[in-house]
Amino acid sequence: SQQGEEDPQALSIQEGENATMNCSYKTSINNLQWYRQNSGRGLVHLILIRSNEREKHSGRLRVTLDTSKKSSSLLITASRAADTASYFCATDNTGKLIFGQGTTLQVKP
Amino acid sequence: GAVVSQHPSWVICKSGTSVKIECRSLDFQATTMFWYRQFPKQSLMLMATSNEGSKATYEQGVEKDKFLINHASLTLSTLTVTSAHPEDSSFYICSAPGQGLPKLFFGSGTQLSVL
């Protein structure tokens, strides 16, 4: 069964704007990860946040984790057309990654 | 960075035939690989965990005899869809954990279309 739910399911913004995606999960976790998938391709790891961390940055990406609410958010700042893709959160609590439903992001030039 | 190669990228086959998908870790050894299935505009569903030198571990609801997994070496895992039917049409993706890292490296996926 799927662990995570993401919202929004789809997001359309203009280049330069920020994009925020949210992920909720159900069970305890060791870490939470965010991945990106371009259409018809495999997934690429973006960032990992451990259960004892609250915020993490990587370039234009900012991830937060609230274990009390069992939720995480991914913020992409100053978006670019090349950021257009699907973004998935994935939780790890047994050595297996369980993926959320994903958010499809479209960044218009 | 670690690279996972998956072949073929796409395959079209007739109903009743079997299809083999290969997943290779190119620059690292993978004792474990994961096979996922993805329907259009949906999430990835974990099908099974492939273990080098031992039997694969299947997720609930996944037919072992339908989806045969073999992990014969530290760099190769294969998924064979046996007696494929149109409902098996899907995007199949393999992945492997990097050594010492909890994150996964993914193959580029295989789009299977069964006519």
PDB file of C-alpha atoms in Angstrom:
ATOM      1  CA  SER A   1       0.000   0.000   0.000  1.00  0.00           C
ATOM      2  CA  GLN A   2       1.154   3.497  -0.658  1.00  0.00           C
ATOM      3  CA  GLN A   3       2.560   5.407   2.254  1.00  0.00           C
ATOM      4  CA  GLY A   4       2.438   8.981   1.137  1.00  0.00           C
ATOM      5  CA  GLU A   5      -0.049  11.386  -0.230  1.00  0.00           C
ATOM      6  CA  GLU A   6       0.993  14.505  -1.990  1.00  0.00           C
ATOM      7  CA  ASP A   7      -0.679  17.718  -2.799  1.00  0.00           C
ATOM      8  CA  PRO A   8      -1.294  19.373  -5.027  1.00  0.00           C
ATOM      9  CA  GLN A   9      -1.584  16.657  -7.652  1.00  0.00           C
ATOM     10  CA  ALA A  10      -0.744  19.219 -10.285  1.00  0.00           C
ATOM     11  CA  LEU A  11       0.832  22.640 -10.139  1.00  0.00           C
ATOM     12  CA  SER A  12       1.333  25.169 -12.906  1.00  0.00           C
ATOM     13  CA  ILE A  13       3.428  28.277 -12.345  1.00  0.00           C
ATOM     14  CA  GLN A  14       5.378  30.885 -14.261  1.00  0.00           C
ATOM     15  CA  GLU A  15       9.123  30.769 -14.549  1.00  0.00           C
ATOM     16  CA  GLY A  16      10.729  32.580 -11.643  1.00  0.00           C
ATOM     17  CA  GLU A  17       7.984  31.758  -9.183  1.00  0.00           C
ATOM     18  CA  ASN A  18       8.390  29.386  -6.264  1.00  0.00           C
ATOM     19  CA  ALA A  19       6.766  25.955  -6.218  1.00  0.00           C
ATOM     20  CA  THR A  20       5.717  24.204  -3.029  1.00  0.00           C
ATOM     21  CA  MET A  21       4.703  20.581  -2.828  1.00  0.00           C
ATOM     22  CA  ASN A  22       3.494  18.778   0.253  1.00  0.00           C
ATOM     23  CA  CYS A  23       3.701  15.173   1.315  1.00  0.00           C
ATOM     24  CA  SER A  24       1.988  13.356   4.151  1.00  0.00           C
ATOM     25  CA  TYR A  25       2.755   9.869   5.366  1.00  0.00           C
ATOM     26  CA  LYS A  26       1.292   7.398   7.796  1.00  0.00           C
ATOM     27  CA  THR A  27       3.928   5.450   9.692  1.00  0.00           C
ATOM     28  CA  SER A  28       7.192   6.232  11.433  1.00  0.00           C
ATOM     29  CA  ILE A  29      10.172   6.771   9.161  1.00  0.00           C
ATOM     30  CA  ASN A  30      13.946   6.657   9.151  1.00  0.00           C
ATOM     31  CA  ASN A  31      14.162   9.263   6.453  1.00  0.00           C
ATOM     32  CA  LEU A  32      12.121  10.925   3.760  1.00  0.00           C
ATOM     33  CA  GLN A  33      13.379  11.502   0.259  1.00  0.00           C
ATOM     34  CA  TRP A  34      12.275  13.528  -2.722  1.00  0.00           C
ATOM     35  CA  TYR A  35      12.706  12.365  -6.281  1.00  0.00           C
ATOM     36  CA  ARG A  36      12.086  13.895  -9.658  1.00  0.00           C
ATOM     37  CA  GLN A  37      10.819  12.090 -12.739  1.00  0.00           C
ATOM     38  CA  ASN A  38      10.807  13.452 -16.236  1.00  0.00           C
ATOM     39  CA  SER A  39       8.085  12.006 -18.415  1.00  0.00           C
ATOM     40  CA  GLY A  40       8.769   8.411 -19.405  1.00  0.00           C
ATOM     41  CA  ARG A  41      12.054   8.255 -17.552  1.00  0.00           C
ATOM     42  CA  GLY A  42      13.471   6.870 -14.346  1.00  0.00           C
ATOM     43  CA  LEU A  43      13.627   8.805 -11.115  1.00  0.00           C
ATOM     44  CA  VAL A  44      16.435  11.011  -9.931  1.00  0.00           C
ATOM     45  CA  HIS A  45      17.167  11.535  -6.272  1.00  0.00           C
ATOM     46  CA  LEU A  46      16.942  15.154  -5.178  1.00  0.00           C
ATOM     47  CA  ILE A  47      17.324  15.337  -1.442  1.00  0.00           C
ATOM     48  CA  LEU A  48      17.085  13.248   1.714  1.00  0.00           C
ATOM     49  CA  ILE A  49      16.032  14.440   5.141  1.00  0.00           C
ATOM     50  CA  ARG A  50      16.471  12.241   8.188  1.00  0.00           C
ATOM     51  CA  SER A  51      13.816  11.821  10.836  1.00  0.00           C
ATOM     52  CA  ASN A  52      15.799  13.890  13.329  1.00  0.00           C
ATOM     53  CA  GLU A  53      16.189  16.803  10.915  1.00  0.00           C
ATOM     54  CA  ARG A  54      13.659  19.575  10.427  1.00  0.00           C
ATOM     55  CA  GLU A  55      14.957  21.420   7.396  1.00  0.00           C
ATOM     56  CA  LYS A  56      17.465  20.873   4.663  1.00  0.00           C
ATOM     57  CA  HIS A  57      18.688  22.868   1.695  1.00  0.00           C
ATOM     58  CA  SER A  58      20.281  21.912  -1.574  1.00  0.00           C
ATOM     59  CA  GLY A  59      20.717  24.633  -4.172  1.00  0.00           C
ATOM     60  CA  ARG A  60      17.243  25.937  -5.023  1.00  0.00           C
ATOM     61  CA  LEU A  61      15.592  23.152  -3.057  1.00  0.00           C
ATOM     62  CA  ARG A  62      14.381  23.429   0.494  1.00  0.00           C
ATOM     63  CA  VAL A  63      12.823  20.506   2.318  1.00  0.00           C
ATOM     64  CA  THR A  64      11.098  20.568   5.671  1.00  0.00           C
ATOM     65  CA  LEU A  65       9.999  17.668   7.806  1.00  0.00           C
ATOM     66  CA  ASP A  66       7.472  17.693  10.623  1.00  0.00           C
ATOM     67  CA  THR A  67       7.413  14.248  12.199  1.00  0.00           C
ATOM     68  CA  SER A  68       4.681  15.238  14.644  1.00  0.00           C
ATOM     69  CA  LYS A  69       2.376  15.952  11.717  1.00  0.00           C
ATOM     70  CA  LYS A  70       3.907  13.261   9.537  1.00  0.00           C
ATOM     71  CA  SER A  71       4.391  15.709   6.729  1.00  0.00           C
ATOM     72  CA  SER A  72       7.080  17.176   4.535  1.00  0.00           C
ATOM     73  CA  SER A  73       7.277  19.941   2.007  1.00  0.00           C
ATOM     74  CA  LEU A  74       9.518  20.583  -0.965  1.00  0.00           C
ATOM     75  CA  LEU A  75      10.086  24.155  -2.052  1.00  0.00           C
ATOM     76  CA  ILE A  76      11.699  24.951  -5.380  1.00  0.00           C
ATOM     77  CA  THR A  77      12.711  28.573  -5.551  1.00  0.00           C
ATOM     78  CA  ALA A  78      13.103  30.669  -8.689  1.00  0.00           C
ATOM     79  CA  SER A  79      11.652  27.937 -10.847  1.00  0.00           C
ATOM     80  CA  ARG A  80      12.821  27.316 -14.395  1.00  0.00           C
ATOM     81  CA  ALA A  81      11.114  25.711 -17.353  1.00  0.00           C
ATOM     82  CA  ALA A  82      13.552  22.815 -16.955  1.00  0.00           C
ATOM     83  CA  ASP A  83      12.039  22.081 -13.537  1.00  0.00           C
ATOM     84  CA  THR A  84       8.922  20.791 -15.301  1.00  0.00           C
ATOM     85  CA  ALA A  85       8.573  17.198 -14.104  1.00  0.00           C
ATOM     86  CA  SER A  86       6.789  15.009 -11.585  1.00  0.00           C
ATOM     87  CA  TYR A  87       8.033  15.099  -8.018  1.00  0.00           C
ATOM     88  CA  PHE A  88       7.604  12.248  -5.579  1.00  0.00           C
ATOM     89  CA  CYS A  89       8.233  11.937  -1.900  1.00  0.00           C
ATOM     90  CA  ALA A  90       9.320   8.560  -0.619  1.00  0.00           C
ATOM     91  CA  THR A  91       9.521   7.265   2.905  1.00  0.00           C
ATOM     92  CA  ASP A  92      11.931   4.711   4.254  1.00  0.00           C
ATOM     93  CA  ASN A  93      11.214   2.774   7.413  1.00  0.00           C
ATOM     94  CA  THR A  94      12.096  -0.799   6.549  1.00  0.00           C
ATOM     95  CA  GLY A  95      14.843  -0.381   3.987  1.00  0.00           C
ATOM     96  CA  LYS A  96      12.244  -0.165   1.238  1.00  0.00           C
ATOM     97  CA  LEU A  97      11.150   3.101  -0.287  1.00  0.00           C
ATOM     98  CA  ILE A  98       7.434   3.683  -0.567  1.00  0.00           C
ATOM     99  CA  PHE A  99       6.441   6.477  -2.900  1.00  0.00           C
ATOM    100  CA  GLY A 100       3.719   9.058  -2.667  1.00  0.00           C
ATOM    101  CA  GLN A 101       1.301   9.856  -5.451  1.00  0.00           C
ATOM    102  CA  GLY A 102       3.418  12.649  -6.827  1.00  0.00           C
ATOM    103  CA  THR A 103       2.948  16.238  -7.897  1.00  0.00           C
ATOM    104  CA  THR A 104       3.156  17.163 -11.547  1.00  0.00           C
ATOM    105  CA  LEU A 105       4.819  20.539 -11.887  1.00  0.00           C
ATOM    106  CA  GLN A 106       4.625  22.618 -15.017  1.00  0.00           C
ATOM    107  CA  VAL A 107       6.772  25.709 -15.223  1.00  0.00           C
ATOM    108  CA  LYS A 108       5.779  28.016 -18.043  1.00  0.00           C
ATOM    109  CA  PRO A 109       8.494  30.064 -19.701  1.00  0.00           C
TER     110      PRO A 109
ATOM    111  CA  GLY B   1      27.679   8.841  -9.276  1.00  0.00           C
ATOM    112  CA  ALA B   2      26.193   5.382  -9.376  1.00  0.00           C
ATOM    113  CA  VAL B   3      24.608   4.387 -12.654  1.00  0.00           C
ATOM    114  CA  VAL B   4      21.871   1.844 -13.187  1.00  0.00           C
ATOM    115  CA  SER B   5      21.270   0.702 -16.732  1.00  0.00           C
ATOM    116  CA  GLN B   6      17.935  -0.829 -17.730  1.00  0.00           C
ATOM    117  CA  HIS B   7      17.111  -2.530 -21.005  1.00  0.00           C
ATOM    118  CA  PRO B   8      15.125  -2.499 -23.122  1.00  0.00           C
ATOM    119  CA  SER B   9      13.654   0.996 -22.938  1.00  0.00           C
ATOM    120  CA  TRP B  10      10.486  -0.178 -24.562  1.00  0.00           C
ATOM    121  CA  VAL B  11       9.077  -3.423 -25.816  1.00  0.00           C
ATOM    122  CA  ILE B  12       5.961  -4.424 -27.675  1.00  0.00           C
ATOM    123  CA  CYS B  13       4.935  -8.043 -27.547  1.00  0.00           C
ATOM    124  CA  LYS B  14       2.022 -10.296 -28.343  1.00  0.00           C
ATOM    125  CA  SER B  15      -0.240 -11.606 -25.647  1.00  0.00           C
ATOM    126  CA  GLY B  16       1.034 -14.901 -24.256  1.00  0.00           C
ATOM    127  CA  THR B  17       4.709 -14.258 -24.828  1.00  0.00           C
ATOM    128  CA  SER B  18       7.332 -13.637 -22.151  1.00  0.00           C
ATOM    129  CA  VAL B  19       9.446 -10.530 -21.837  1.00  0.00           C
ATOM    130  CA  LYS B  20      12.721 -10.147 -19.998  1.00  0.00           C
ATOM    131  CA  ILE B  21      13.902  -6.822 -18.603  1.00  0.00           C
ATOM    132  CA  GLU B  22      17.490  -6.369 -17.448  1.00  0.00           C
ATOM    133  CA  CYS B  23      18.782  -4.063 -14.775  1.00  0.00           C
ATOM    134  CA  ARG B  24      22.517  -3.574 -14.332  1.00  0.00           C
ATOM    135  CA  SER B  25      24.520  -1.593 -11.831  1.00  0.00           C
ATOM    136  CA  LEU B  26      27.378  -0.272 -13.944  1.00  0.00           C
ATOM    137  CA  ASP B  27      29.900   1.068 -11.496  1.00  0.00           C
ATOM    138  CA  PHE B  28      28.947  -0.481  -8.204  1.00  0.00           C
ATOM    139  CA  GLN B  29      27.762  -3.755  -6.781  1.00  0.00           C
ATOM    140  CA  ALA B  30      24.177  -4.191  -5.761  1.00  0.00           C
ATOM    141  CA  THR B  31      23.222  -7.070  -3.504  1.00  0.00           C
ATOM    142  CA  THR B  32      19.697  -5.732  -3.534  1.00  0.00           C
ATOM    143  CA  MET B  33      17.630  -4.259  -6.321  1.00  0.00           C
ATOM    144  CA  PHE B  34      14.044  -3.085  -6.308  1.00  0.00           C
ATOM    145  CA  TRP B  35      11.491  -3.476  -9.057  1.00  0.00           C
ATOM    146  CA  TYR B  36       8.668  -0.987  -9.373  1.00  0.00           C
ATOM    147  CA  ARG B  37       5.696  -0.723 -11.639  1.00  0.00           C
ATOM    148  CA  GLN B  38       4.099   2.540 -12.675  1.00  0.00           C
ATOM    149  CA  PHE B  39       0.821   3.193 -14.472  1.00  0.00           C
ATOM    150  CA  PRO B  40       0.325   6.439 -16.395  1.00  0.00           C
ATOM    151  CA  LYS B  41       0.181   9.485 -14.159  1.00  0.00           C
ATOM    152  CA  GLN B  42       0.385   7.328 -11.065  1.00  0.00           C
ATOM    153  CA  SER B  43       2.940   6.567  -8.421  1.00  0.00           C
ATOM    154  CA  LEU B  44       5.470   3.774  -8.302  1.00  0.00           C
ATOM    155  CA  MET B  45       4.268   0.526  -6.809  1.00  0.00           C
ATOM    156  CA  LEU B  46       6.957  -1.677  -5.309  1.00  0.00           C
ATOM    157  CA  MET B  47       6.665  -5.134  -6.812  1.00  0.00           C
ATOM    158  CA  ALA B  48       9.563  -7.020  -5.329  1.00  0.00           C
ATOM    159  CA  THR B  49      12.988  -6.866  -3.795  1.00  0.00           C
ATOM    160  CA  SER B  50      15.642  -8.757  -5.695  1.00  0.00           C
ATOM    161  CA  ASN B  51      18.372 -10.343  -3.589  1.00  0.00           C
ATOM    162  CA  GLU B  52      21.648 -11.540  -5.047  1.00  0.00           C
ATOM    163  CA  GLY B  53      22.049 -15.267  -4.632  1.00  0.00           C
ATOM    164  CA  SER B  54      18.673 -15.854  -3.030  1.00  0.00           C
ATOM    165  CA  LYS B  55      14.982 -15.678  -3.750  1.00  0.00           C
ATOM    166  CA  ALA B  56      13.271 -12.406  -4.372  1.00  0.00           C
ATOM    167  CA  THR B  57      10.852 -10.993  -1.853  1.00  0.00           C
ATOM    168  CA  TYR B  58       7.514 -10.106  -3.399  1.00  0.00           C
ATOM    169  CA  GLU B  59       5.056  -7.522  -2.186  1.00  0.00           C
ATOM    170  CA  GLN B  60       1.553  -8.535  -1.303  1.00  0.00           C
ATOM    171  CA  GLY B  61      -0.588  -9.081  -4.346  1.00  0.00           C
ATOM    172  CA  VAL B  62       2.270  -9.564  -6.784  1.00  0.00           C
ATOM    173  CA  GLU B  63       2.241 -12.939  -8.509  1.00  0.00           C
ATOM    174  CA  LYS B  64       5.583 -14.679  -8.151  1.00  0.00           C
ATOM    175  CA  ASP B  65       4.978 -16.994 -11.069  1.00  0.00           C
ATOM    176  CA  LYS B  66       3.959 -14.112 -13.261  1.00  0.00           C
ATOM    177  CA  PHE B  67       6.878 -11.845 -12.509  1.00  0.00           C
ATOM    178  CA  LEU B  68      10.024 -13.936 -12.283  1.00  0.00           C
ATOM    179  CA  ILE B  69      13.013 -12.224 -10.758  1.00  0.00           C
ATOM    180  CA  ASN B  70      16.565 -13.466 -10.955  1.00  0.00           C
ATOM    181  CA  HIS B  71      19.537 -11.767  -9.324  1.00  0.00           C
ATOM    182  CA  ALA B  72      22.377 -13.972 -10.469  1.00  0.00           C
ATOM    183  CA  SER B  73      25.251 -11.580  -9.914  1.00  0.00           C
ATOM    184  CA  LEU B  74      26.132  -8.486  -7.946  1.00  0.00           C
ATOM    185  CA  THR B  75      25.502  -6.293 -10.965  1.00  0.00           C
ATOM    186  CA  LEU B  76      22.527  -7.855 -12.724  1.00  0.00           C
ATOM    187  CA  SER B  77      18.901  -8.424 -11.875  1.00  0.00           C
ATOM    188  CA  THR B  78      16.278  -9.502 -14.381  1.00  0.00           C
ATOM    189  CA  LEU B  79      12.504  -9.336 -14.362  1.00  0.00           C
ATOM    190  CA  THR B  80      10.656 -11.691 -16.668  1.00  0.00           C
ATOM    191  CA  VAL B  81       6.998 -11.057 -17.309  1.00  0.00           C
ATOM    192  CA  THR B  82       5.692 -14.494 -18.208  1.00  0.00           C
ATOM    193  CA  SER B  83       2.727 -15.088 -20.480  1.00  0.00           C
ATOM    194  CA  ALA B  84       2.142 -11.388 -20.756  1.00  0.00           C
ATOM    195  CA  HIS B  85      -1.363 -10.022 -21.171  1.00  0.00           C
ATOM    196  CA  PRO B  86      -2.593  -6.531 -22.036  1.00  0.00           C
ATOM    197  CA  GLU B  87      -3.174  -5.757 -18.364  1.00  0.00           C
ATOM    198  CA  ASP B  88       0.554  -6.227 -17.789  1.00  0.00           C
ATOM    199  CA  SER B  89       1.218  -3.227 -19.993  1.00  0.00           C
ATOM    200  CA  SER B  90       2.954  -0.724 -17.791  1.00  0.00           C
ATOM    201  CA  PHE B  91       6.182   1.131 -17.083  1.00  0.00           C
ATOM    202  CA  TYR B  92       8.621  -1.024 -15.130  1.00  0.00           C
ATOM    203  CA  ILE B  93      11.525   0.584 -13.298  1.00  0.00           C
ATOM    204  CA  CYS B  94      14.394  -0.975 -11.412  1.00  0.00           C
ATOM    205  CA  SER B  95      16.537   0.650  -8.789  1.00  0.00           C
ATOM    206  CA  ALA B  96      19.452  -0.112  -6.538  1.00  0.00           C
ATOM    207  CA  PRO B  97      20.730   1.486  -3.368  1.00  0.00           C
ATOM    208  CA  GLY B  98      24.166   3.053  -3.581  1.00  0.00           C
ATOM    209  CA  GLN B  99      26.728   1.446  -1.349  1.00  0.00           C
ATOM    210  CA  GLY B 100      26.332   2.841   2.131  1.00  0.00           C
ATOM    211  CA  LEU B 101      23.639   5.260   0.990  1.00  0.00           C
ATOM    212  CA  PRO B 102      19.921   5.061   1.759  1.00  0.00           C
ATOM    213  CA  LYS B 103      18.934   6.691  -1.528  1.00  0.00           C
ATOM    214  CA  LEU B 104      18.101   4.787  -4.688  1.00  0.00           C
ATOM    215  CA  PHE B 105      19.570   5.008  -8.158  1.00  0.00           C
ATOM    216  CA  PHE B 106      17.046   4.256 -10.847  1.00  0.00           C
ATOM    217  CA  GLY B 107      17.210   2.743 -14.266  1.00  0.00           C
ATOM    218  CA  SER B 108      15.546   4.644 -17.084  1.00  0.00           C
ATOM    219  CA  GLY B 109      12.554   2.326 -17.114  1.00  0.00           C
ATOM    220  CA  THR B 110      10.968  -0.063 -19.588  1.00  0.00           C
ATOM    221  CA  GLN B 111       7.650   0.652 -21.233  1.00  0.00           C
ATOM    222  CA  LEU B 112       5.921  -2.651 -21.899  1.00  0.00           C
ATOM    223  CA  SER B 113       3.011  -2.790 -24.282  1.00  0.00           C
ATOM    224  CA  VAL B 114       1.226  -6.114 -24.681  1.00  0.00           C
ATOM    225  CA  LEU B 115      -1.007  -6.399 -27.709  1.00  0.00           C
TER     226      LEU B 115
END
